Amino acid sequence: MRRTVFNEDHEAFRETIRAFIEAEVVPVYDEWFQAGQAPRDFYYKLGELGVFGINVPEEFGGAGLDTHKFEAVLYEETSRAGVNFGGSGVHVLLALPYIKMLATDEQKKRYLPKFVSGEEMWALAMTEPGTGSDVAGMKTTAKLSEDGTHYVLNGAKTFITGGVHADRVIVCARTSAPSEQDRRFGISLFAVDTKSEGYSIGRKLDKLGLRTSDTAELAFVDVKVPVEDLLGEEGKGFYYLGHNLASERWGIAFGAYAQAKAAVRFAQQYVTDRTVFGKPVAHFQNTKFELAACQAEVDAAEAVADRALEALDAGELTPAEAASAKLFCTEVAHRVIDRCLQLHGGYGYMNEYPIARLYADNRVNRIYGGTSEIMKSIIAKSMGL
């Protein structure tokens, strides 16, 4: 079946990104892996390449496009090469939608030019040590000062991707206590400058996978946040978070599909080159059947991911559809990558092979952005169950 989701502009972008990865990322990726993060100056290169400005209005230095298809190309090309771009995915996929949706004209003039250039990297701080999927249970607070000029932020966040290198973080905090009728009431969003007094980065977390993507614990002790850095209206944060979950879950779904596709490519290359009992591993019937079954699953995941992408660009992707796409694509990727690693034998367990890193990177897809169990609950609710 001919794929129709991309046009000539997307394919030209693909060629540019593929050449960039080969020149700027592949030669140094092992160093990033050992260091546990991409270097900060790499993000300036992404800014120069125009990656951060695709969906930013032209008046602020961007390309002014309104599509997620270039992000989709990035997912496919980084997965194909067995690399990732560190915490930059959060910068574009998670932070930018909030800026575009909630920032005033004055805020956009302050935030977006530096966002596009990579001078200011952004992250999103929602999860807390004791909350996880229960966002309404957050304890971090932001109290308005007596003179009304700033909020005083106190609390802690964890699992914050991009948290080490971030220059601004969208922090979710309680500006008022939850009501008895609605625990979600009273949450607000703030664009916090990480250089603020009282803001501190705790541990850079030692993760199973996504080793080059910096993930941190954050702490806030009497951090003064100017009222000019409140995003949107006070108390409506939970609504805003829910509004952007569909695009986040699409991103995880599409990324998982891209990883599964890459796993088949890695396995096919390996079994073609690897000789056992005097024959390439690819000549054995079991190998052919395994790869054929994996390819069939990848084809199905591609169709689901592409359909969700088209719906997202059209503004029609519902929460239940996003949950369904995430659940299906992440479960497919889990099965496919595991089977492709098995075809590598013992070498598949070695980090020098991309399939091993892919195996570890993929595991979080069924956890973050809402666990698979949460996705099932959303889907069941949409079915009237």
Short mmCIF file of C-alpha atoms in Angstrom, two decimals:
data_model
loop_
_atom_site.label_atom_id
_atom_site.label_comp_id
_atom_site.label_asym_id
_atom_site.label_seq_id
_atom_site.Cartn_x
_atom_site.Cartn_y
_atom_site.Cartn_z
CA MET A 1 0.00 0.00 0.00
CA ARG A 2 1.27 3.44 -0.92
CA ARG A 3 1.74 5.72 2.03
CA THR A 4 0.11 9.14 1.58
CA VAL A 5 0.77 10.97 4.84
CA PHE A 6 3.95 12.76 3.65
CA ASN A 7 4.58 15.06 0.67
CA GLU A 8 7.71 16.33 -1.11
CA ASP A 9 8.44 18.93 1.57
CA HIS A 10 8.43 16.28 4.27
CA GLU A 11 10.72 14.02 2.23
CA ALA A 12 13.15 16.89 1.59
CA PHE A 13 13.19 17.51 5.34
CA ARG A 14 13.82 13.81 5.87
CA GLU A 15 16.93 13.95 3.66
CA THR A 16 18.22 16.96 5.58
CA ILE A 17 17.66 15.33 8.95
CA ARG A 18 19.18 12.02 7.86
CA ALA A 19 22.35 13.80 6.67
CA PHE A 20 22.47 15.85 9.89
CA ILE A 21 22.20 12.73 12.04
CA GLU A 22 24.97 10.97 10.13
CA ALA A 23 27.29 13.98 10.41
CA GLU A 24 26.49 15.42 13.84
CA VAL A 25 25.01 12.65 15.99
CA VAL A 26 26.14 9.15 14.99
CA PRO A 27 29.90 9.85 15.38
CA VAL A 28 29.48 11.10 18.97
CA TYR A 29 26.43 9.19 20.16
CA ASP A 30 28.42 6.70 22.21
CA GLU A 31 29.91 9.65 24.13
CA TRP A 32 26.42 10.98 24.83
CA PHE A 33 25.33 7.54 25.96
CA GLN A 34 28.18 7.26 28.45
CA ALA A 35 27.64 10.83 29.70
CA GLY A 36 23.93 10.22 30.17
CA GLN A 37 22.86 13.29 28.20
CA ALA A 38 23.31 15.21 24.98
CA PRO A 39 25.60 18.27 25.29
CA ARG A 40 23.88 21.62 25.71
CA ASP A 41 25.44 23.10 22.56
CA PHE A 42 23.76 20.40 20.46
CA TYR A 43 20.45 22.19 20.95
CA TYR A 44 21.88 25.32 19.33
CA LYS A 45 22.59 23.20 16.26
CA LEU A 46 18.98 22.02 16.19
CA GLY A 47 17.91 25.65 16.46
CA GLU A 48 20.13 26.63 13.53
CA LEU A 49 18.69 23.73 11.52
CA GLY A 50 15.19 25.12 12.11
CA VAL A 51 13.88 22.10 14.02
CA PHE A 52 12.50 24.16 16.91
CA GLY A 53 10.73 26.75 14.78
CA ILE A 54 8.62 24.65 12.42
CA ASN A 55 5.35 25.31 14.27
CA VAL A 56 6.27 28.77 15.59
CA PRO A 57 4.69 31.81 13.89
CA GLU A 58 6.95 33.66 11.45
CA GLU A 59 6.81 36.90 13.45
CA PHE A 60 8.74 35.14 16.21
CA GLY A 61 11.36 33.56 13.95
CA GLY A 62 9.62 30.31 13.04
CA ALA A 63 8.35 28.77 9.82
CA GLY A 64 4.72 29.40 10.69
CA LEU A 65 3.48 25.89 9.85
CA ASP A 66 0.67 24.11 11.67
CA THR A 67 1.44 20.42 11.37
CA HIS A 68 2.99 17.55 13.30
CA LYS A 69 4.24 15.78 10.19
CA PHE A 70 7.77 17.13 10.44
CA GLU A 71 7.91 15.85 14.03
CA ALA A 72 6.80 12.48 12.66
CA VAL A 73 9.74 12.51 10.24
CA LEU A 74 12.06 13.24 13.17
CA TYR A 75 10.70 10.22 15.06
CA GLU A 76 11.29 7.97 12.07
CA GLU A 77 14.78 9.21 11.29
CA THR A 78 16.15 9.19 14.82
CA SER A 79 14.75 5.69 15.36
CA ARG A 80 16.16 4.53 12.02
CA ALA A 81 19.64 5.63 13.12
CA GLY A 82 19.26 4.24 16.64
CA VAL A 83 19.72 7.65 18.28
CA ASN A 84 17.64 10.35 19.92
CA PHE A 85 17.97 14.11 20.30
CA GLY A 86 18.14 14.21 24.10
CA GLY A 87 15.51 16.30 25.84
CA SER A 88 14.63 18.32 22.75
CA GLY A 89 11.46 16.33 22.11
CA VAL A 90 9.87 17.76 25.27
CA HIS A 91 10.88 21.26 24.15
CA VAL A 92 8.76 20.98 20.98
CA LEU A 93 6.11 18.33 21.61
CA LEU A 94 5.18 19.20 25.20
CA ALA A 95 6.17 22.79 25.95
CA LEU A 96 5.40 24.58 22.68
CA PRO A 97 1.66 23.78 22.59
CA TYR A 98 1.22 25.46 25.98
CA ILE A 99 3.11 28.56 24.88
CA LYS A 100 1.08 28.85 21.67
CA MET A 101 -2.23 28.21 23.41
CA LEU A 102 -1.78 30.21 26.62
CA ALA A 103 0.92 32.87 26.26
CA THR A 104 -0.07 36.50 25.80
CA ASP A 105 1.42 38.50 22.93
CA GLU A 106 3.91 40.02 25.37
CA GLN A 107 4.93 36.58 26.63
CA LYS A 108 5.32 35.21 23.10
CA LYS A 109 7.64 38.09 22.23
CA ARG A 110 9.77 37.22 25.27
CA TYR A 111 9.67 33.44 24.98
CA LEU A 112 9.48 32.32 21.36
CA PRO A 113 12.55 33.86 19.65
CA LYS A 114 14.82 32.22 22.24
CA PHE A 115 12.75 29.02 22.01
CA VAL A 116 13.36 28.84 18.26
CA SER A 117 17.10 29.46 18.49
CA GLY A 118 17.67 26.99 21.32
CA GLU A 119 18.91 29.77 23.57
CA GLU A 120 16.15 28.84 26.01
CA MET A 121 15.28 25.15 26.30
CA TRP A 122 11.93 24.32 27.87
CA ALA A 123 10.59 21.40 29.88
CA LEU A 124 7.31 20.48 31.56
CA ALA A 125 7.17 19.72 35.30
CA MET A 126 3.97 17.94 36.23
CA THR A 127 4.82 14.66 38.01
CA GLU A 128 5.61 14.67 41.73
CA PRO A 129 7.23 11.96 43.88
CA GLY A 130 3.91 10.87 45.38
CA THR A 131 1.43 11.48 42.56
CA GLY A 132 2.34 9.78 39.27
CA SER A 133 -0.82 9.52 37.15
CA ASP A 134 -2.86 11.29 39.85
CA VAL A 135 -2.16 14.84 38.64
CA ALA A 136 -4.93 16.28 40.82
CA GLY A 137 -3.02 15.07 43.87
CA MET A 138 -0.07 17.41 43.37
CA LYS A 139 1.28 19.22 46.45
CA THR A 140 3.50 21.92 44.90
CA THR A 141 2.06 25.34 45.71
CA ALA A 142 2.30 28.87 44.31
CA LYS A 143 1.01 31.59 46.62
CA LEU A 144 0.43 35.13 45.37
CA SER A 145 2.49 37.70 47.29
CA GLU A 146 0.76 40.41 49.33
CA ASP A 147 1.75 43.11 46.84
CA GLY A 148 0.49 41.01 43.93
CA THR A 149 3.75 41.21 41.94
CA HIS A 150 4.82 37.57 42.13
CA TYR A 151 3.96 34.05 43.24
CA VAL A 152 6.02 32.13 45.80
CA LEU A 153 6.63 28.60 44.54
CA ASN A 154 7.35 25.68 46.89
CA GLY A 155 7.45 21.95 46.23
CA ALA A 156 9.19 19.23 44.25
CA LYS A 157 8.88 17.45 40.90
CA THR A 158 10.38 14.25 39.55
CA PHE A 159 10.89 12.41 36.24
CA ILE A 160 11.31 15.75 34.45
CA THR A 161 12.69 15.05 30.98
CA GLY A 162 14.99 17.83 29.82
CA GLY A 163 15.19 19.04 33.40
CA VAL A 164 18.98 19.28 33.56
CA HIS A 165 19.45 21.55 30.55
CA ALA A 166 16.15 23.45 30.79
CA ASP A 167 16.27 27.24 30.94
CA ARG A 168 12.54 27.56 31.52
CA VAL A 169 10.17 24.98 32.94
CA ILE A 170 6.38 25.00 32.78
CA VAL A 171 5.62 24.14 36.39
CA CYS A 172 2.19 22.91 37.48
CA ALA A 173 1.35 24.15 40.97
CA ARG A 174 -1.62 24.68 43.25
CA THR A 175 -2.68 28.31 43.58
CA SER A 176 -5.66 27.29 45.71
CA ALA A 177 -6.78 24.20 47.58
CA PRO A 178 -8.91 21.61 45.78
CA SER A 179 -12.63 21.83 46.39
CA GLU A 180 -14.60 18.97 47.91
CA GLN A 181 -16.55 18.66 44.67
CA ASP A 182 -13.53 18.76 42.32
CA ARG A 183 -9.96 17.75 43.27
CA ARG A 184 -8.77 19.16 39.95
CA PHE A 185 -9.68 22.71 40.92
CA GLY A 186 -6.96 25.26 41.71
CA ILE A 187 -3.99 24.15 39.56
CA SER A 188 -2.11 26.81 37.57
CA LEU A 189 0.81 26.81 35.11
CA PHE A 190 3.93 28.97 35.35
CA ALA A 191 6.86 29.54 32.97
CA VAL A 192 9.61 29.42 35.60
CA ASP A 193 13.10 30.75 34.93
CA THR A 194 15.51 28.05 36.13
CA LYS A 195 18.05 30.69 37.20
CA SER A 196 15.63 31.92 39.88
CA GLU A 197 16.83 31.91 43.49
CA GLY A 198 15.50 28.86 45.32
CA TYR A 199 15.17 26.77 42.17
CA SER A 200 17.43 23.71 42.25
CA ILE A 201 18.09 20.59 40.22
CA GLY A 202 18.42 17.43 42.27
CA ARG A 203 19.62 14.10 40.94
CA LYS A 204 20.01 13.48 37.25
CA LEU A 205 18.08 10.24 37.30
CA ASP A 206 19.80 7.00 36.29
CA LYS A 207 17.28 5.50 33.87
CA LEU A 208 17.00 2.06 32.30
CA GLY A 209 16.66 3.57 28.82
CA LEU A 210 16.68 6.91 27.01
CA ARG A 211 20.14 7.38 28.45
CA THR A 212 20.96 10.45 26.37
CA SER A 213 17.81 12.28 27.46
CA ASP A 214 18.47 14.13 30.70
CA THR A 215 15.80 13.48 33.34
CA ALA A 216 15.92 15.18 36.72
CA GLU A 217 14.36 15.89 40.07
CA LEU A 218 13.50 19.54 40.70
CA ALA A 219 12.96 21.43 43.95
CA PHE A 220 11.46 24.86 44.63
CA VAL A 221 12.06 26.72 47.88
CA ASP A 222 10.39 30.14 48.01
CA VAL A 223 11.01 30.70 44.30
CA LYS A 224 9.65 34.08 43.21
CA VAL A 225 7.78 33.80 39.92
CA PRO A 226 6.68 37.14 38.43
CA VAL A 227 2.95 37.35 37.72
CA GLU A 228 3.98 38.04 34.11
CA ASP A 229 5.05 34.39 33.89
CA LEU A 230 1.64 32.90 34.73
CA LEU A 231 0.48 30.94 31.68
CA GLY A 232 -3.24 31.26 31.00
CA GLU A 233 -5.75 31.87 33.75
CA GLU A 234 -5.13 31.04 37.37
CA GLY A 235 -6.81 27.82 38.48
CA LYS A 236 -7.41 26.36 35.00
CA GLY A 237 -4.21 24.34 34.77
CA PHE A 238 -5.84 20.92 34.91
CA TYR A 239 -8.05 21.80 31.94
CA TYR A 240 -5.02 23.02 29.98
CA LEU A 241 -3.10 19.83 30.74
CA GLY A 242 -5.97 17.69 29.51
CA HIS A 243 -6.27 19.75 26.33
CA ASN A 244 -2.73 18.85 25.22
CA LEU A 245 -2.68 15.20 26.25
CA ALA A 246 -3.92 14.01 22.84
CA SER A 247 -0.89 15.43 21.02
CA GLU A 248 1.48 14.07 23.68
CA ARG A 249 -0.01 10.59 23.39
CA TRP A 250 0.09 10.74 19.60
CA GLY A 251 3.81 11.54 19.87
CA ILE A 252 4.44 8.51 22.06
CA ALA A 253 2.40 6.31 19.73
CA PHE A 254 4.21 7.49 16.61
CA GLY A 255 7.59 7.23 18.30
CA ALA A 256 6.84 3.66 19.37
CA TYR A 257 5.79 2.70 15.83
CA ALA A 258 9.02 4.24 14.49
CA GLN A 259 11.07 2.24 16.98
CA ALA A 260 9.35 -0.99 15.94
CA LYS A 261 10.04 -0.22 12.29
CA ALA A 262 13.70 0.44 13.10
CA ALA A 263 13.94 -2.82 15.08
CA VAL A 264 12.88 -4.83 12.02
CA ARG A 265 15.50 -3.00 9.96
CA PHE A 266 18.24 -3.73 12.52
CA ALA A 267 17.23 -7.39 12.77
CA GLN A 268 17.07 -7.87 9.02
CA GLN A 269 20.53 -6.41 8.61
CA TYR A 270 21.92 -8.57 11.40
CA VAL A 271 20.47 -11.90 10.26
CA THR A 272 21.63 -11.23 6.71
CA ASP A 273 25.23 -10.69 7.84
CA ARG A 274 25.39 -13.24 10.67
CA THR A 275 26.38 -16.79 9.70
CA VAL A 276 25.43 -19.87 11.75
CA PHE A 277 26.10 -23.51 10.75
CA GLY A 278 27.54 -22.24 7.50
CA LYS A 279 24.45 -20.27 6.51
CA PRO A 280 23.23 -16.70 7.06
CA VAL A 281 20.67 -16.65 9.88
CA ALA A 282 18.24 -15.11 7.38
CA HIS A 283 18.10 -18.42 5.46
CA PHE A 284 16.38 -20.28 8.30
CA GLN A 285 12.60 -20.58 8.08
CA ASN A 286 12.08 -19.46 11.67
CA THR A 287 13.95 -16.23 10.96
CA LYS A 288 11.83 -15.53 7.91
CA PHE A 289 8.61 -16.23 9.77
CA GLU A 290 9.57 -14.11 12.74
CA LEU A 291 10.53 -11.11 10.62
CA ALA A 292 7.44 -11.50 8.44
CA ALA A 293 5.20 -11.49 11.53
CA CYS A 294 7.02 -8.43 12.89
CA GLN A 295 6.67 -6.61 9.57
CA ALA A 296 2.93 -7.29 9.52
CA GLU A 297 2.60 -5.76 13.00
CA VAL A 298 4.66 -2.74 11.97
CA ASP A 299 2.44 -2.23 8.92
CA ALA A 300 -0.63 -2.18 11.17
CA ALA A 301 1.00 0.21 13.66
CA GLU A 302 2.03 2.52 10.81
CA ALA A 303 -1.58 2.72 9.63
CA VAL A 304 -2.80 3.54 13.14
CA ALA A 305 -0.04 6.11 13.72
CA ASP A 306 -0.63 7.78 10.36
CA ARG A 307 -4.39 7.94 10.89
CA ALA A 308 -3.87 9.55 14.29
CA LEU A 309 -1.41 12.01 12.74
CA GLU A 310 -3.93 13.10 10.10
CA ALA A 311 -6.63 13.48 12.76
CA LEU A 312 -4.29 15.50 14.99
CA ASP A 313 -3.37 17.88 12.18
CA ALA A 314 -7.06 18.32 11.39
CA GLY A 315 -7.82 19.10 15.05
CA GLU A 316 -10.04 16.03 15.28
CA LEU A 317 -8.02 13.56 17.39
CA THR A 318 -10.18 12.71 20.41
CA PRO A 319 -8.77 11.68 23.80
CA ALA A 320 -10.06 8.13 23.30
CA GLU A 321 -8.54 7.87 19.82
CA ALA A 322 -5.20 9.15 21.10
CA ALA A 323 -5.34 6.62 23.95
CA SER A 324 -6.16 3.82 21.50
CA ALA A 325 -3.28 4.76 19.21
CA LYS A 326 -0.86 4.94 22.13
CA LEU A 327 -2.00 1.62 23.58
CA PHE A 328 -1.84 -0.22 20.25
CA CYS A 329 1.44 1.19 18.95
CA THR A 330 3.33 0.83 22.24
CA GLU A 331 2.17 -2.77 22.68
CA VAL A 332 3.16 -3.58 19.09
CA ALA A 333 6.57 -2.02 19.62
CA HIS A 334 7.05 -4.04 22.81
CA ARG A 335 6.40 -7.32 21.00
CA VAL A 336 8.32 -6.51 17.83
CA ILE A 337 11.44 -5.16 19.51
CA ASP A 338 11.60 -8.15 21.85
CA ARG A 339 11.39 -10.59 18.93
CA CYS A 340 13.96 -8.67 16.93
CA LEU A 341 16.35 -8.70 19.87
CA GLN A 342 15.88 -12.47 20.11
CA LEU A 343 17.01 -12.82 16.50
CA HIS A 344 20.29 -11.13 17.45
CA GLY A 345 21.05 -13.87 19.99
CA GLY A 346 23.55 -12.91 22.68
CA TYR A 347 24.70 -9.85 20.76
CA GLY A 348 21.23 -8.38 21.12
CA TYR A 349 21.92 -7.99 24.82
CA MET A 350 25.02 -5.86 24.24
CA ASN A 351 24.65 -2.08 24.35
CA GLU A 352 27.01 -1.68 21.40
CA TYR A 353 24.16 -2.96 19.22
CA PRO A 354 21.31 -0.50 18.61
CA ILE A 355 18.65 -3.16 19.23
CA ALA A 356 19.73 -3.40 22.89
CA ARG A 357 19.43 0.33 23.43
CA LEU A 358 16.14 0.35 21.57
CA TYR A 359 14.81 -2.40 23.83
CA ALA A 360 15.56 -0.32 26.92
CA ASP A 361 14.38 2.97 25.37
CA ASN A 362 11.06 1.48 24.33
CA ARG A 363 10.00 0.21 27.74
CA VAL A 364 8.93 3.59 29.09
CA ASN A 365 6.42 4.11 26.27
CA ARG A 366 3.86 2.03 28.16
CA ILE A 367 4.36 4.14 31.29
CA TYR A 368 4.78 7.85 30.55
CA GLY A 369 2.10 10.02 29.04
CA GLY A 370 -0.35 7.79 30.92
CA THR A 371 0.18 4.10 31.55
CA SER A 372 -1.35 1.41 29.35
CA GLU A 373 -3.83 0.77 32.14
CA ILE A 374 -4.92 4.42 32.06
CA MET A 375 -5.28 4.20 28.27
CA LYS A 376 -7.57 1.19 28.66
CA SER A 377 -9.69 3.07 31.18
CA ILE A 378 -10.08 6.02 28.80
CA ILE A 379 -11.03 3.74 25.91
CA ALA A 380 -13.49 1.77 28.06
CA LYS A 381 -15.13 4.99 29.23
CA SER A 382 -15.57 6.12 25.62
CA MET A 383 -17.32 2.81 24.95
CA GLY A 384 -19.82 3.55 27.72
CA LEU A 385 -18.36 0.91 30.00
#
